[in-house]
mmCIF file of C-alpha atoms in Angstrom:
data_model
loop_
_atom_site.group_PDB
_atom_site.id
_atom_site.type_symbol
_atom_site.label_atom_id
_atom_site.label_comp_id
_atom_site.label_asym_id
_atom_site.label_seq_id
_atom_site.Cartn_x
_atom_site.Cartn_y
_atom_site.Cartn_z
ATOM 1 C CA MET D 1 5.586 35.295 -16.375
ATOM 2 C CA LYS D 2 2.897 37.145 -13.874
ATOM 3 C CA ILE D 3 2.751 35.356 -10.637
ATOM 4 C CA LEU D 4 0.327 35.764 -7.693
ATOM 5 C CA ILE D 5 1.750 34.884 -4.247
ATOM 6 C CA THR D 6 -0.875 34.686 -1.530
ATOM 7 C CA GLY D 7 0.754 35.329 1.881
ATOM 8 C CA GLY D 8 3.866 36.818 -0.296
ATOM 9 C CA ALA D 9 4.769 39.338 2.356
ATOM 10 C CA GLY D 10 5.318 36.201 4.665
ATOM 11 C CA PHE D 11 8.588 34.133 5.190
ATOM 12 C CA ILE D 12 8.797 32.006 2.089
ATOM 13 C CA GLY D 13 6.718 34.236 0.041
ATOM 14 C CA SER D 14 9.026 36.883 0.364
ATOM 15 C CA HIS D 15 12.189 34.908 -0.638
ATOM 16 C CA LEU D 16 10.259 33.256 -3.430
ATOM 17 C CA ALA D 17 9.139 36.766 -4.514
ATOM 18 C CA ARG D 18 12.791 37.654 -4.807
ATOM 19 C CA ARG D 19 13.800 35.038 -6.717
ATOM 20 C CA LEU D 20 10.903 35.514 -9.282
ATOM 21 C CA ILE D 21 11.838 39.154 -9.720
ATOM 22 C CA LYS D 22 15.497 38.278 -10.308
ATOM 23 C CA GLU D 23 14.283 35.719 -13.107
ATOM 24 C CA GLY D 24 12.432 38.487 -14.491
ATOM 25 C CA ASN D 25 8.853 37.692 -13.401
ATOM 26 C CA ILE D 26 6.029 40.149 -12.690
ATOM 27 C CA VAL D 27 4.803 39.497 -9.342
ATOM 28 C CA THR D 28 1.559 40.378 -7.167
ATOM 29 C CA ILE D 29 1.658 40.008 -3.435
ATOM 30 C CA LEU D 30 -1.620 39.359 -1.418
ATOM 31 C CA ASP D 31 -0.952 39.910 2.149
ATOM 32 C CA ASN D 32 -3.063 40.828 5.236
ATOM 33 C CA PHE D 33 0.033 41.500 7.444
ATOM 34 C CA SER D 34 -1.446 39.521 10.292
ATOM 35 C CA GLU D 35 -0.026 40.897 13.626
ATOM 36 C CA GLN D 36 0.811 37.547 14.635
ATOM 37 C CA VAL D 37 3.292 36.745 11.949
ATOM 38 C CA HIS D 38 4.418 40.693 11.093
ATOM 39 C CA GLY D 39 4.308 42.298 14.448
ATOM 40 C CA ASP D 40 3.917 45.933 13.972
ATOM 41 C CA ASN D 41 5.577 45.661 10.355
ATOM 42 C CA LYS D 42 2.861 46.302 7.899
ATOM 43 C CA ASP D 43 4.799 46.985 4.783
ATOM 44 C CA LEU D 44 7.031 44.894 2.122
ATOM 45 C CA ASP D 45 10.853 44.736 2.746
ATOM 46 C CA GLU D 46 12.358 47.729 0.851
ATOM 47 C CA ASP D 47 13.778 45.403 -1.695
ATOM 48 C CA LEU D 48 10.576 44.319 -2.713
ATOM 49 C CA MET D 49 9.219 47.881 -3.525
ATOM 50 C CA SER D 50 10.002 47.535 -7.352
ATOM 51 C CA ASP D 51 8.020 48.269 -10.495
ATOM 52 C CA SER D 52 8.034 44.331 -10.842
ATOM 53 C CA VAL D 53 5.905 43.933 -7.587
ATOM 54 C CA LEU D 54 2.456 44.841 -7.066
ATOM 55 C CA LEU D 55 1.370 45.017 -3.643
ATOM 56 C CA ILE D 56 -2.498 44.218 -2.555
ATOM 57 C CA ARG D 57 -3.142 44.702 1.219
ATOM 58 C CA GLY D 58 -5.995 42.616 1.906
ATOM 59 C CA ASP D 59 -7.372 39.234 3.193
ATOM 60 C CA ILE D 60 -7.452 35.774 1.497
ATOM 61 C CA ARG D 61 -10.983 35.323 3.329
ATOM 62 C CA ASP D 62 -12.254 38.355 1.160
ATOM 63 C CA LYS D 63 -13.649 37.233 -2.274
ATOM 64 C CA SER D 64 -13.378 40.398 -4.225
ATOM 65 C CA THR D 65 -9.738 40.895 -2.897
ATOM 66 C CA VAL D 66 -8.944 37.207 -4.241
ATOM 67 C CA GLU D 67 -10.565 38.311 -7.501
ATOM 68 C CA GLU D 68 -8.590 41.588 -7.556
ATOM 69 C CA ALA D 69 -5.196 39.594 -6.815
ATOM 70 C CA ILE D 70 -5.716 37.036 -9.491
ATOM 71 C CA SER D 71 -6.775 39.345 -11.910
ATOM 72 C CA ASP D 72 -4.349 38.077 -14.991
ATOM 73 C CA SER D 73 -2.003 36.127 -13.212
ATOM 74 C CA GLU D 74 -0.657 33.004 -15.214
ATOM 75 C CA VAL D 75 0.686 31.094 -12.091
ATOM 76 C CA ILE D 76 -0.699 31.334 -8.239
ATOM 77 C CA VAL D 77 1.591 30.236 -5.595
ATOM 78 C CA HIS D 78 -0.847 29.717 -2.420
ATOM 79 C CA LEU D 79 1.208 30.271 0.622
ATOM 80 C CA ALA D 80 -1.353 32.287 2.838
ATOM 81 C CA ALA D 81 -2.278 30.313 5.799
ATOM 82 C CA GLU D 82 -2.811 30.360 9.488
ATOM 83 C CA THR D 83 0.298 28.243 10.876
ATOM 84 C CA GLY D 84 0.643 26.558 14.456
ATOM 85 C CA THR D 85 -0.098 22.935 15.412
ATOM 86 C CA GLY D 86 -1.004 23.844 18.736
ATOM 87 C CA GLN D 87 -3.154 26.768 18.583
ATOM 88 C CA SER D 88 -5.153 25.281 15.640
ATOM 89 C CA MET D 89 -6.498 22.765 18.451
ATOM 90 C CA TYR D 90 -8.492 25.358 19.986
ATOM 91 C CA GLU D 91 -8.658 28.401 17.456
ATOM 92 C CA ILE D 92 -10.820 26.233 14.998
ATOM 93 C CA GLU D 93 -12.966 28.685 13.174
ATOM 94 C CA LYS D 94 -9.592 30.889 12.788
ATOM 95 C CA TYR D 95 -8.053 28.156 10.763
ATOM 96 C CA GLU D 96 -11.223 27.200 8.954
ATOM 97 C CA ALA D 97 -11.699 30.576 7.619
ATOM 98 C CA THR D 98 -8.268 31.016 6.492
ATOM 99 C CA ASN D 99 -7.014 28.194 5.525
ATOM 100 C CA VAL D 100 -10.108 26.393 4.109
ATOM 101 C CA LEU D 101 -12.607 29.022 3.062
ATOM 102 C CA GLY D 102 -9.503 31.090 1.855
ATOM 103 C CA THR D 103 -8.618 28.434 -0.463
ATOM 104 C CA LEU D 104 -12.302 27.886 -1.519
ATOM 105 C CA ASN D 105 -12.344 31.580 -2.697
ATOM 106 C CA ILE D 106 -9.620 30.779 -5.092
ATOM 107 C CA ILE D 107 -11.074 28.049 -6.448
ATOM 108 C CA GLN D 108 -14.462 29.420 -6.387
ATOM 109 C CA HIS D 109 -13.007 32.252 -8.875
ATOM 110 C CA LEU D 110 -11.424 30.002 -10.752
ATOM 111 C CA LEU D 111 -14.598 27.944 -11.691
ATOM 112 C CA SER D 112 -16.946 30.993 -12.184
ATOM 113 C CA ASN D 113 -14.616 33.006 -14.281
ATOM 114 C CA LYS D 114 -12.175 32.842 -17.708
ATOM 115 C CA THR D 115 -8.883 33.409 -16.457
ATOM 116 C CA ALA D 116 -5.236 33.319 -17.669
ATOM 117 C CA VAL D 117 -4.345 30.929 -14.822
ATOM 118 C CA ARG D 118 -2.489 27.809 -15.894
ATOM 119 C CA LYS D 119 -0.866 26.552 -12.967
ATOM 120 C CA ILE D 120 -1.583 26.557 -9.091
ATOM 121 C CA ILE D 121 0.761 25.590 -6.408
ATOM 122 C CA ILE D 122 -0.307 24.861 -2.983
ATOM 123 C CA ALA D 123 1.950 24.875 0.261
ATOM 124 C CA SER D 124 0.987 21.631 2.101
ATOM 125 C CA SER D 125 2.685 20.430 5.045
ATOM 126 C CA ARG D 126 4.781 17.134 6.505
ATOM 127 C CA ALA D 127 1.864 17.735 8.834
ATOM 128 C CA VAL D 128 -0.481 15.892 6.500
ATOM 129 C CA TYR D 129 1.244 12.264 7.084
ATOM 130 C CA GLY D 130 0.924 12.846 10.910
ATOM 131 C CA GLU D 131 3.792 10.575 12.349
ATOM 132 C CA GLY D 132 4.411 9.557 8.620
ATOM 133 C CA ALA D 133 6.346 6.110 8.189
ATOM 134 C CA TYR D 134 8.085 3.825 10.748
ATOM 135 C CA SER D 135 9.897 0.824 10.707
ATOM 136 C CA CYS D 136 8.514 -2.356 12.789
ATOM 137 C CA SER D 137 11.093 -5.380 13.228
ATOM 138 C CA GLN D 138 8.050 -7.657 12.431
ATOM 139 C CA HIS D 139 5.905 -5.733 10.072
ATOM 140 C CA GLY D 140 8.213 -3.549 8.113
ATOM 141 C CA VAL D 141 6.957 -0.182 7.114
ATOM 142 C CA VAL D 142 4.023 0.780 9.024
ATOM 143 C CA TYR D 143 2.250 4.476 9.625
ATOM 144 C CA PRO D 144 1.071 4.560 12.892
ATOM 145 C CA ASP D 145 -1.849 6.383 14.422
ATOM 146 C CA GLU D 146 -1.264 9.211 17.022
ATOM 147 C CA ARG D 147 0.572 8.102 20.191
ATOM 148 C CA ASP D 148 -1.284 6.606 23.354
ATOM 149 C CA GLU D 149 -1.751 9.499 26.065
ATOM 150 C CA LYS D 150 -1.424 6.695 28.744
ATOM 151 C CA ASP D 151 2.134 6.051 27.194
ATOM 152 C CA MET D 152 3.252 9.711 27.110
ATOM 153 C CA LEU D 153 1.999 10.348 30.480
ATOM 154 C CA LYS D 154 4.163 7.341 31.675
ATOM 155 C CA GLY D 155 7.330 8.929 29.527
ATOM 156 C CA VAL D 156 7.085 6.644 26.636
ATOM 157 C CA TYR D 157 6.772 8.814 23.781
ATOM 158 C CA ASP D 158 7.622 6.877 20.489
ATOM 159 C CA PRO D 159 4.799 5.212 18.714
ATOM 160 C CA ARG D 160 4.057 1.450 18.452
ATOM 161 C CA CYS D 161 3.051 -0.921 15.919
ATOM 162 C CA PRO D 162 -0.785 -0.323 15.048
ATOM 163 C CA ASN D 163 -0.406 -4.575 14.551
ATOM 164 C CA CYS D 164 2.139 -5.888 17.603
ATOM 165 C CA LYS D 165 2.359 -2.541 19.488
ATOM 166 C CA GLU D 166 6.420 -2.695 19.487
ATOM 167 C CA ILE D 167 7.921 0.236 19.882
ATOM 168 C CA LEU D 168 8.925 1.627 16.341
ATOM 169 C CA LEU D 169 11.738 3.186 14.652
ATOM 170 C CA PRO D 170 11.466 6.373 12.091
ATOM 171 C CA CYS D 171 12.297 5.908 8.581
ATOM 172 C CA ALA D 172 11.931 8.249 5.550
ATOM 173 C CA THR D 173 8.213 9.176 4.597
ATOM 174 C CA LYS D 174 7.343 8.859 0.790
ATOM 175 C CA GLU D 175 4.390 10.808 -0.984
ATOM 176 C CA ILE D 176 2.438 7.286 -1.231
ATOM 177 C CA ALA D 177 2.113 7.668 2.802
ATOM 178 C CA PRO D 178 -1.643 7.881 3.934
ATOM 179 C CA PHE D 179 -2.902 11.108 4.924
ATOM 180 C CA LYS D 180 -3.117 11.083 9.194
ATOM 181 C CA PRO D 181 -3.375 14.655 10.619
ATOM 182 C CA LEU D 182 -2.983 14.847 14.202
ATOM 183 C CA SER D 183 -3.932 18.546 14.536
ATOM 184 C CA TYR D 184 -6.459 20.901 13.106
ATOM 185 C CA TYR D 185 -3.766 22.859 11.074
ATOM 186 C CA ALA D 186 -2.888 19.516 9.571
ATOM 187 C CA LEU D 187 -6.388 18.750 8.662
ATOM 188 C CA THR D 188 -6.587 21.992 6.910
ATOM 189 C CA LYS D 189 -3.486 21.717 4.863
ATOM 190 C CA GLN D 190 -5.057 18.016 3.835
ATOM 191 C CA VAL D 191 -8.049 19.796 2.593
ATOM 192 C CA GLN D 192 -6.278 22.703 0.962
ATOM 193 C CA GLU D 193 -4.192 20.153 -1.151
ATOM 194 C CA GLN D 194 -6.808 17.605 -1.850
ATOM 195 C CA MET D 195 -8.926 20.525 -2.817
ATOM 196 C CA VAL D 196 -6.385 22.578 -5.075
ATOM 197 C CA LEU D 197 -5.286 19.126 -7.070
ATOM 198 C CA MET D 198 -9.089 18.054 -7.530
ATOM 199 C CA TYR D 199 -9.734 21.355 -8.986
ATOM 200 C CA ALA D 200 -6.755 21.627 -11.127
ATOM 201 C CA LYS D 201 -7.824 18.416 -12.829
ATOM 202 C CA ILE D 202 -11.570 19.659 -13.337
ATOM 203 C CA LEU D 203 -10.315 23.256 -14.634
ATOM 204 C CA GLY D 204 -7.658 21.494 -16.803
ATOM 205 C CA ILE D 205 -4.606 23.365 -15.353
ATOM 206 C CA LYS D 206 -1.588 22.269 -13.479
ATOM 207 C CA GLY D 207 -1.861 21.707 -9.719
ATOM 208 C CA ILE D 208 1.397 20.920 -7.431
ATOM 209 C CA ALA D 209 1.187 20.247 -3.894
ATOM 210 C CA LEU D 210 4.728 21.027 -2.002
ATOM 211 C CA ARG D 211 4.443 19.222 1.441
ATOM 212 C CA TYR D 212 7.076 21.620 3.168
ATOM 213 C CA GLN D 213 8.977 19.934 6.228
ATOM 214 C CA ASN D 214 10.321 22.255 9.032
ATOM 215 C CA VAL D 215 11.482 25.405 6.841
ATOM 216 C CA TYR D 216 13.851 28.151 8.544
ATOM 217 C CA GLY D 217 16.163 30.703 7.605
ATOM 218 C CA PRO D 218 16.745 34.435 7.946
ATOM 219 C CA GLY D 219 13.452 36.233 7.698
ATOM 220 C CA GLN D 220 11.328 33.907 9.589
ATOM 221 C CA SER D 221 8.773 35.297 12.225
ATOM 222 C CA LEU D 222 10.448 35.775 15.294
ATOM 223 C CA LYS D 223 7.362 37.161 16.947
ATOM 224 C CA ASN D 224 5.000 34.368 16.591
ATOM 225 C CA PRO D 225 4.754 32.179 19.820
ATOM 226 C CA TYR D 226 2.958 29.368 18.016
ATOM 227 C CA THR D 227 5.280 28.222 15.761
ATOM 228 C CA GLY D 228 9.013 27.911 14.944
ATOM 229 C CA ILE D 229 11.030 26.474 17.714
ATOM 230 C CA MET D 230 14.385 27.730 16.318
ATOM 231 C CA ALA D 231 12.841 31.408 16.525
ATOM 232 C CA ILE D 232 11.630 30.417 20.484
ATOM 233 C CA PHE D 233 14.811 28.794 21.511
ATOM 234 C CA SER D 234 17.214 31.896 19.806
ATOM 235 C CA SER D 235 14.930 34.304 21.572
ATOM 236 C CA LEU D 236 15.224 32.730 25.135
ATOM 237 C CA ALA D 237 18.866 31.974 24.671
ATOM 238 C CA ARG D 238 19.716 35.620 23.919
ATOM 239 C CA LYS D 239 17.769 36.361 27.082
ATOM 240 C CA SER D 240 19.564 33.564 28.903
ATOM 241 C CA GLU D 241 16.192 32.015 29.939
ATOM 242 C CA GLU D 242 15.393 28.441 30.471
ATOM 243 C CA ILE D 243 14.671 26.396 27.392
ATOM 244 C CA ARG D 244 12.004 23.832 27.936
ATOM 245 C CA ILE D 245 12.252 20.850 25.767
ATOM 246 C CA PHE D 246 9.205 18.783 25.565
ATOM 247 C CA GLU D 247 9.024 15.117 26.255
ATOM 248 C CA ASP D 248 12.563 13.808 26.362
ATOM 249 C CA GLY D 249 14.418 15.727 23.801
ATOM 250 C CA VAL D 250 15.152 13.084 21.514
ATOM 251 C CA GLU D 251 11.869 14.123 19.232
ATOM 252 C CA SER D 252 13.222 15.002 15.560
ATOM 253 C CA ARG D 253 12.554 16.972 12.752
ATOM 254 C CA ASP D 254 13.221 17.598 9.279
ATOM 255 C CA PHE D 255 14.775 20.934 9.215
ATOM 256 C CA VAL D 256 14.806 22.304 5.411
ATOM 257 C CA TYR D 257 16.800 25.665 4.838
ATOM 258 C CA ILE D 258 14.696 28.560 2.950
ATOM 259 C CA ASP D 259 16.937 28.509 -0.017
ATOM 260 C CA ASP D 260 16.288 24.978 -0.689
ATOM 261 C CA VAL D 261 12.631 25.432 -0.620
ATOM 262 C CA ILE D 262 12.607 28.198 -2.695
ATOM 263 C CA ASP D 263 14.401 26.228 -5.594
ATOM 264 C CA ALA D 264 12.053 23.294 -5.248
ATOM 265 C CA THR D 265 9.005 25.848 -5.174
ATOM 266 C CA TYR D 266 10.832 27.538 -8.322
ATOM 267 C CA GLN D 267 11.181 24.156 -10.022
ATOM 268 C CA ALA D 268 7.471 23.725 -9.381
ATOM 269 C CA ILE D 269 6.861 26.947 -11.157
ATOM 270 C CA VAL D 270 8.903 26.571 -14.238
ATOM 271 C CA ASN D 271 8.334 22.816 -14.548
ATOM 272 C CA ASP D 272 5.795 22.249 -17.215
ATOM 273 C CA ASN D 273 5.907 18.164 -17.710
ATOM 274 C CA ILE D 274 4.017 17.947 -14.395
ATOM 275 C CA PHE D 275 0.366 18.066 -14.801
ATOM 276 C CA VAL D 276 -1.052 17.227 -11.414
ATOM 277 C CA ASP D 277 0.977 15.773 -8.115
ATOM 278 C CA SER D 278 2.385 16.149 -4.711
ATOM 279 C CA PHE D 279 5.880 16.237 -3.343
ATOM 280 C CA ASN D 280 7.754 16.292 -0.494
ATOM 281 C CA VAL D 281 10.097 19.187 0.062
ATOM 282 C CA GLY D 282 13.003 18.626 3.079
ATOM 283 C CA SER D 283 16.411 17.973 3.724
ATOM 284 C CA GLY D 284 16.085 14.195 3.918
ATOM 285 C CA GLU D 285 17.666 14.346 7.334
ATOM 286 C CA THR D 286 16.748 14.474 11.067
ATOM 287 C CA THR D 287 17.885 16.777 13.869
ATOM 288 C CA SER D 288 16.724 16.344 17.595
ATOM 289 C CA VAL D 289 15.109 19.255 19.186
ATOM 290 C CA TYR D 290 17.462 19.008 21.910
ATOM 291 C CA ASN D 291 20.457 19.392 19.598
ATOM 292 C CA VAL D 292 18.766 22.436 18.037
ATOM 293 C CA ALA D 293 18.516 23.799 21.539
ATOM 294 C CA SER D 294 22.308 23.183 22.620
ATOM 295 C CA GLU D 295 23.475 24.360 19.246
ATOM 296 C CA ILE D 296 21.562 27.681 19.705
ATOM 297 C CA VAL D 297 22.939 28.050 23.220
ATOM 298 C CA SER D 298 26.289 27.424 22.251
ATOM 299 C CA TYR D 299 26.210 30.322 19.491
ATOM 300 C CA PHE D 300 25.101 32.751 21.621
ATOM 301 C CA ASN D 301 27.353 31.587 24.512
ATOM 302 C CA SER D 302 23.919 31.824 26.721
ATOM 303 C CA ASP D 303 23.618 30.944 30.071
ATOM 304 C CA SER D 304 20.189 29.350 29.123
ATOM 305 C CA ILE D 305 19.671 25.758 30.945
ATOM 306 C CA VAL D 306 18.451 23.327 28.203
ATOM 307 C CA ARG D 307 15.873 21.218 30.338
ATOM 308 C CA ASN D 308 13.840 18.207 29.330
ATOM 309 C CA THR D 309 10.403 18.592 30.974
ATOM 310 C CA GLY D 310 8.494 15.653 29.968
ATOM 311 C CA GLU D 311 5.726 18.073 28.924
ATOM 312 C CA PHE D 312 3.920 17.434 25.708
ATOM 313 C CA ARG D 313 1.533 18.907 23.555
ATOM 314 C CA VAL D 314 -1.802 17.151 21.924
ATOM 315 C CA GLY D 315 -1.476 16.992 18.141
ATOM 316 C CA ASP D 316 2.748 17.078 18.200
ATOM 317 C CA ILE D 317 4.489 14.417 16.166
ATOM 318 C CA ARG D 318 7.335 12.326 17.546
ATOM 319 C CA HIS D 319 9.491 12.154 14.418
ATOM 320 C CA ASN D 320 9.128 12.617 10.659
ATOM 321 C CA TYR D 321 11.495 13.094 7.671
ATOM 322 C CA ALA D 322 11.239 13.113 4.024
ATOM 323 C CA ASP D 323 11.932 10.757 1.203
ATOM 324 C CA LEU D 324 13.242 12.910 -1.617
ATOM 325 C CA THR D 325 13.240 10.119 -4.265
ATOM 326 C CA LYS D 326 10.349 11.551 -6.119
ATOM 327 C CA SER D 327 11.204 15.142 -5.709
ATOM 328 C CA LYS D 328 14.745 14.747 -7.073
ATOM 329 C CA GLU D 329 13.449 12.689 -10.111
ATOM 330 C CA MET D 330 10.223 14.793 -11.107
ATOM 331 C CA LEU D 331 11.099 18.117 -9.776
ATOM 332 C CA GLY D 332 14.898 18.236 -10.056
ATOM 333 C CA TYR D 333 15.112 19.288 -6.488
ATOM 334 C CA ASN D 334 18.305 18.605 -4.672
ATOM 335 C CA PRO D 335 18.750 19.989 -1.171
ATOM 336 C CA LYS D 336 22.046 21.832 -0.969
ATOM 337 C CA TRP D 337 22.241 22.857 2.801
ATOM 338 C CA LYS D 338 23.450 20.849 5.658
ATOM 339 C CA PHE D 339 21.613 22.135 8.645
ATOM 340 C CA THR D 340 24.771 23.126 10.688
ATOM 341 C CA GLU D 341 25.607 25.531 7.947
ATOM 342 C CA GLY D 342 22.065 26.840 7.598
ATOM 343 C CA LEU D 343 21.766 27.307 10.977
ATOM 344 C CA GLN D 344 24.853 29.571 11.410
ATOM 345 C CA ILE D 345 23.329 31.700 8.715
ATOM 346 C CA PHE D 346 20.041 31.917 10.797
ATOM 347 C CA LEU D 347 21.685 33.009 14.010
ATOM 348 C CA GLU D 348 23.845 35.339 12.350
ATOM 349 C CA TRP D 349 20.891 37.253 11.051
ATOM 350 C CA VAL D 350 19.053 36.540 14.558
ATOM 351 C CA GLU D 351 21.625 38.274 16.312
ATOM 352 C CA ASN D 352 21.076 41.336 14.633
ATOM 353 C CA GLN D 353 17.334 41.593 15.176
ATOM 354 C CA PRO D 354 15.790 43.185 18.111
ATOM 355 C CA ILE D 355 14.768 40.533 20.757
ATOM 356 C CA PRO D 356 11.033 40.111 20.523
ATOM 357 C CA ASN D 357 8.536 39.838 23.363
ATOM 358 C CA LEU D 358 7.482 36.335 22.672
ATOM 359 C CA GLY D 359 4.394 35.520 24.600
ATOM 360 C CA PHE D 360 5.615 31.875 24.478
ATOM 361 C CA GLU D 361 4.577 31.050 28.105
ATOM 362 C CA GLN D 362 1.158 32.718 27.266
ATOM 363 C CA SER D 363 0.570 30.513 24.412
ATOM 364 C CA LEU D 364 1.294 27.594 26.615
ATOM 365 C CA LYS D 365 -1.008 28.666 29.195
ATOM 366 C CA GLU D 366 -3.784 28.914 26.496
ATOM 367 C CA MET D 367 -3.056 25.072 25.533
ATOM 368 C CA SER D 368 -2.977 23.958 29.193
ATOM 369 C CA GLU D 369 -6.472 25.359 29.675
ATOM 370 C CA LYS D 370 -7.898 23.713 26.941
ATOM 371 C CA GLY D 371 -6.354 20.288 28.208
ATOM 372 C CA LEU D 372 -4.202 20.092 24.926
ATOM 373 C CA PHE D 373 -0.663 20.675 26.833
ATOM 374 C CA LYS D 374 0.063 18.068 29.642
ATOM 375 C CA LYS D 375 3.126 16.372 31.583
ATOM 376 C CA SER D 376 4.701 13.008 32.159
ATOM 377 C CA GLU D 377 4.198 11.588 35.464
ATOM 378 C CA SER D 378 7.714 10.144 35.084
ATOM 379 C CA ILE D 379 9.160 13.625 35.688
#
């Protein structure tokens, strides 16, 4: 099979390329080696330099480059995107051009030309749900809107029921949950997903959206200060610098190990029984941000102090974890990695990497200047 991976030199893309090559596929990688993600590295890893891989250095925003990359591909896995919830709130044009117009270039080419493409898979995100599903003692499962800033300034970080205003408890989010994006990044992922699935139907090809949760593992960017708390915490812990935890540290995420993400993506590629649909890809479990930081500090035997600051970013969510029932039944996806096991492998890899000059404080300064980074009055 001939498969195009946009953003194929990135974290998920490079792992996927290895799996596809191992299974005997021919892979085209389109990537612009963005400095924010790749730093000074402008080439593929050595093990990806083979006769089974064609590298096209170029930008998803360039129509002629997209046309060249699609060529005789049978499947497109569209991973190329700008990532970073906070940054997206003020770098709007950058996120619009890459995430939305870049996707449009793919769709426009498929509409205007006869191609061999029979399936397109889009990397969507749990961010499309916003807060996602919560449980109210009076109203059952509800889908709250953005948290009230007045509450957060008082140190009340949990969302409230949209009906009775009671504090809510998180529960697993199914794919039927409504779209409620809380950041511009999330909005672009929603548009990407809906665009791909809409035009897959129009084109008569298969379309699958994979709503990835928080993906982690060896190979992820340690240089991007706008995304990836494990990378940020690891860099700070290795230098024994203070680790500032936003809100009260109880906020949680569904961390899914890269091998499980690749399994789900591979199943989406080879499964020919699905026409057009969306699926959650996560672990189905939650881990608090404070616990993540504590585990990392312990691993490195670091002198870092982990401190809850009461600071919060506009556009962040409180909790979210995936209901995997549909993914298990239709994709055959069954995550194998527990968080503690995956974290151990990730940190063993990190230990052998150079400590990056992350620029995390600069990223917070940028948000603060835009009125998007604030602090609770209770701390």
